[in-house]
Amino acid sequence: MVTQVHVKDGAVWAGGDAYPLRNISHVGRRSLPPVQRNYQAQRERLTKRIRNIAIWGGLLCLVTGGVATPVVGWMLWEVNRQRSQLVDVDLPGLHALIISTAGTQQETVWSADAQQIDYIARQITEAIRRPDVIHNNTYNIHKPVNFQTVNKHYKFIQEGNGNIGFASSSGTGNITAGG
């Protein structure tokens, strides 16, 4: 999948949004570090919990003549569901093209390719320096990342060491370009 950023007609177009070159006060890049998360310890803890529920729940079912069977079954199902949701995560570093207009920063495009985002930021900066020159350039982002994916997979980083907080948006700009 390819997402495009266009510099034409005196504006930067990212997705369906236009940012007039004369109104852009800043062009930059933000990065999120690579994420490697291993849930093995949590899976082992939940496996022990399943074993304990099975043992103690089985005894309880025997003592109560099977009356507790639905409750024990539900407990086993719920803990197993939690365990199955723990999937190891290995995500690349992500990079956003930031365009500021009137002091508001907007993440316009996310990509896994830092060099591409750097190149586009430099080209947009050059176009801003010379807004009277006719620009008609299209930049293809070959590794676009959907903003919802960024928010979903990176927001848990706020826990523990290496806290970078939530990936968020000002609510404007085309943050869903690509992916």
mmCIF file of C-alpha atoms in Angstrom, residues 51-149:
data_model
loop_
_atom_site.group_PDB
_atom_site.id
_atom_site.type_symbol
_atom_site.label_atom_id
_atom_site.label_comp_id
_atom_site.label_asym_id
_atom_site.label_seq_id
_atom_site.Cartn_x
_atom_site.Cartn_y
_atom_site.Cartn_z
ATOM 1 C CA ARG A 51 -4.383 -24.956 36.982
ATOM 2 C CA ASN A 52 -5.396 -23.742 40.469
ATOM 3 C CA ILE A 53 -8.955 -23.005 39.371
ATOM 4 C CA ALA A 54 -9.193 -26.453 37.774
ATOM 5 C CA ILE A 55 -7.914 -28.209 40.896
ATOM 6 C CA TRP A 56 -9.835 -26.220 43.511
ATOM 7 C CA GLY A 57 -12.867 -25.821 41.277
ATOM 8 C CA GLY A 58 -12.943 -29.565 40.634
ATOM 9 C CA LEU A 59 -12.877 -30.218 44.362
ATOM 10 C CA LEU A 60 -15.611 -27.636 44.907
ATOM 11 C CA CYS A 61 -17.735 -29.259 42.200
ATOM 12 C CA LEU A 62 -17.318 -32.649 43.895
ATOM 13 C CA VAL A 63 -18.274 -31.253 47.313
ATOM 14 C CA THR A 64 -21.318 -29.353 45.988
ATOM 15 C CA GLY A 65 -22.528 -32.203 43.797
ATOM 16 C CA GLY A 66 -21.872 -30.282 40.576
ATOM 17 C CA VAL A 67 -23.739 -27.111 41.575
ATOM 18 C CA ALA A 68 -20.551 -25.028 41.215
ATOM 19 C CA THR A 69 -19.726 -26.433 37.766
ATOM 20 C CA PRO A 70 -21.096 -23.462 35.740
ATOM 21 C CA VAL A 71 -19.216 -20.931 37.899
ATOM 22 C CA VAL A 72 -15.947 -22.885 37.724
ATOM 23 C CA GLY A 73 -16.391 -23.357 33.963
ATOM 24 C CA TRP A 74 -16.942 -19.619 33.475
ATOM 25 C CA MET A 75 -13.848 -18.809 35.582
ATOM 26 C CA LEU A 76 -11.725 -21.193 33.514
ATOM 27 C CA TRP A 77 -13.075 -19.737 30.276
ATOM 28 C CA GLU A 78 -12.435 -16.132 31.386
ATOM 29 C CA VAL A 79 -8.833 -16.713 32.523
ATOM 30 C CA ASN A 80 -8.075 -18.703 29.363
ATOM 31 C CA ARG A 81 -9.524 -15.844 27.259
ATOM 32 C CA GLN A 82 -7.228 -13.376 29.032
ATOM 33 C CA ARG A 83 -4.255 -15.670 28.463
ATOM 34 C CA SER A 84 -4.990 -16.056 24.744
ATOM 35 C CA GLN A 85 -5.029 -12.260 24.279
ATOM 36 C CA LEU A 86 -1.402 -11.926 25.396
ATOM 37 C CA VAL A 87 0.437 -11.911 22.096
ATOM 38 C CA ASP A 88 4.116 -10.948 21.956
ATOM 39 C CA VAL A 89 4.607 -7.604 20.223
ATOM 40 C CA ASP A 90 7.512 -6.654 17.986
ATOM 41 C CA LEU A 91 6.837 -3.309 16.305
ATOM 42 C CA PRO A 92 9.229 -1.159 14.280
ATOM 43 C CA GLY A 93 9.977 2.438 15.131
ATOM 44 C CA LEU A 94 7.379 4.749 13.622
ATOM 45 C CA HIS A 95 7.763 8.270 12.296
ATOM 46 C CA ALA A 96 5.205 11.026 11.710
ATOM 47 C CA LEU A 97 5.333 13.986 9.388
ATOM 48 C CA ILE A 98 4.264 16.981 11.487
ATOM 49 C CA ILE A 99 2.895 20.141 9.929
ATOM 50 C CA SER A 100 2.127 23.149 12.118
ATOM 51 C CA THR A 101 -0.287 25.845 11.028
ATOM 52 C CA ALA A 102 -1.281 28.687 13.364
ATOM 53 C CA GLY A 103 0.575 26.970 16.213
ATOM 54 C CA THR A 104 -1.362 23.686 15.949
ATOM 55 C CA GLN A 105 0.697 20.570 15.256
ATOM 56 C CA GLN A 106 -0.955 17.864 13.210
ATOM 57 C CA GLU A 107 0.341 14.390 12.485
ATOM 58 C CA THR A 108 -0.451 14.126 8.798
ATOM 59 C CA VAL A 109 1.201 10.833 7.849
ATOM 60 C CA TRP A 110 2.807 7.959 9.787
ATOM 61 C CA SER A 111 5.429 5.660 8.280
ATOM 62 C CA ALA A 112 7.884 2.988 9.343
ATOM 63 C CA ASP A 113 10.528 4.558 7.074
ATOM 64 C CA ALA A 114 12.357 7.440 8.799
ATOM 65 C CA GLN A 115 14.345 8.413 5.709
ATOM 66 C CA GLN A 116 11.181 8.872 3.662
ATOM 67 C CA ILE A 117 9.612 11.142 6.282
ATOM 68 C CA ASP A 118 12.861 13.145 6.599
ATOM 69 C CA TYR A 119 13.061 13.565 2.825
ATOM 70 C CA ILE A 120 9.444 14.735 2.538
ATOM 71 C CA ALA A 121 9.918 17.177 5.449
ATOM 72 C CA ARG A 122 12.972 18.675 3.692
ATOM 73 C CA GLN A 123 11.101 18.973 0.390
ATOM 74 C CA ILE A 124 8.117 20.668 2.045
ATOM 75 C CA THR A 125 10.481 23.037 3.861
ATOM 76 C CA GLU A 126 12.082 23.928 0.537
ATOM 77 C CA ALA A 127 8.644 24.601 -0.954
ATOM 78 C CA ILE A 128 7.786 26.847 2.012
ATOM 79 C CA ARG A 129 10.982 28.858 1.440
ATOM 80 C CA ARG A 130 9.833 29.552 -2.127
ATOM 81 C CA PRO A 131 6.018 29.598 -2.133
ATOM 82 C CA ASP A 132 5.843 31.709 -5.321
ATOM 83 C CA VAL A 133 7.562 29.002 -7.373
ATOM 84 C CA ILE A 134 5.140 26.551 -8.965
ATOM 85 C CA HIS A 135 5.519 23.212 -7.203
ATOM 86 C CA ASN A 136 3.996 20.013 -8.485
ATOM 87 C CA ASN A 137 5.604 17.143 -6.581
ATOM 88 C CA THR A 138 4.194 13.860 -5.374
ATOM 89 C CA TYR A 139 5.922 11.844 -2.650
ATOM 90 C CA ASN A 140 5.016 8.211 -2.184
ATOM 91 C CA ILE A 141 5.160 6.730 1.288
ATOM 92 C CA HIS A 142 5.714 3.022 0.754
ATOM 93 C CA LYS A 143 5.393 1.938 4.390
ATOM 94 C CA PRO A 144 2.400 3.947 5.631
ATOM 95 C CA VAL A 145 0.898 3.206 9.021
ATOM 96 C CA ASN A 146 -2.698 3.897 9.926
ATOM 97 C CA PHE A 147 -3.058 6.251 12.918
ATOM 98 C CA GLN A 148 -5.454 3.872 14.673
ATOM 99 C CA THR A 149 -2.730 1.214 14.483
#
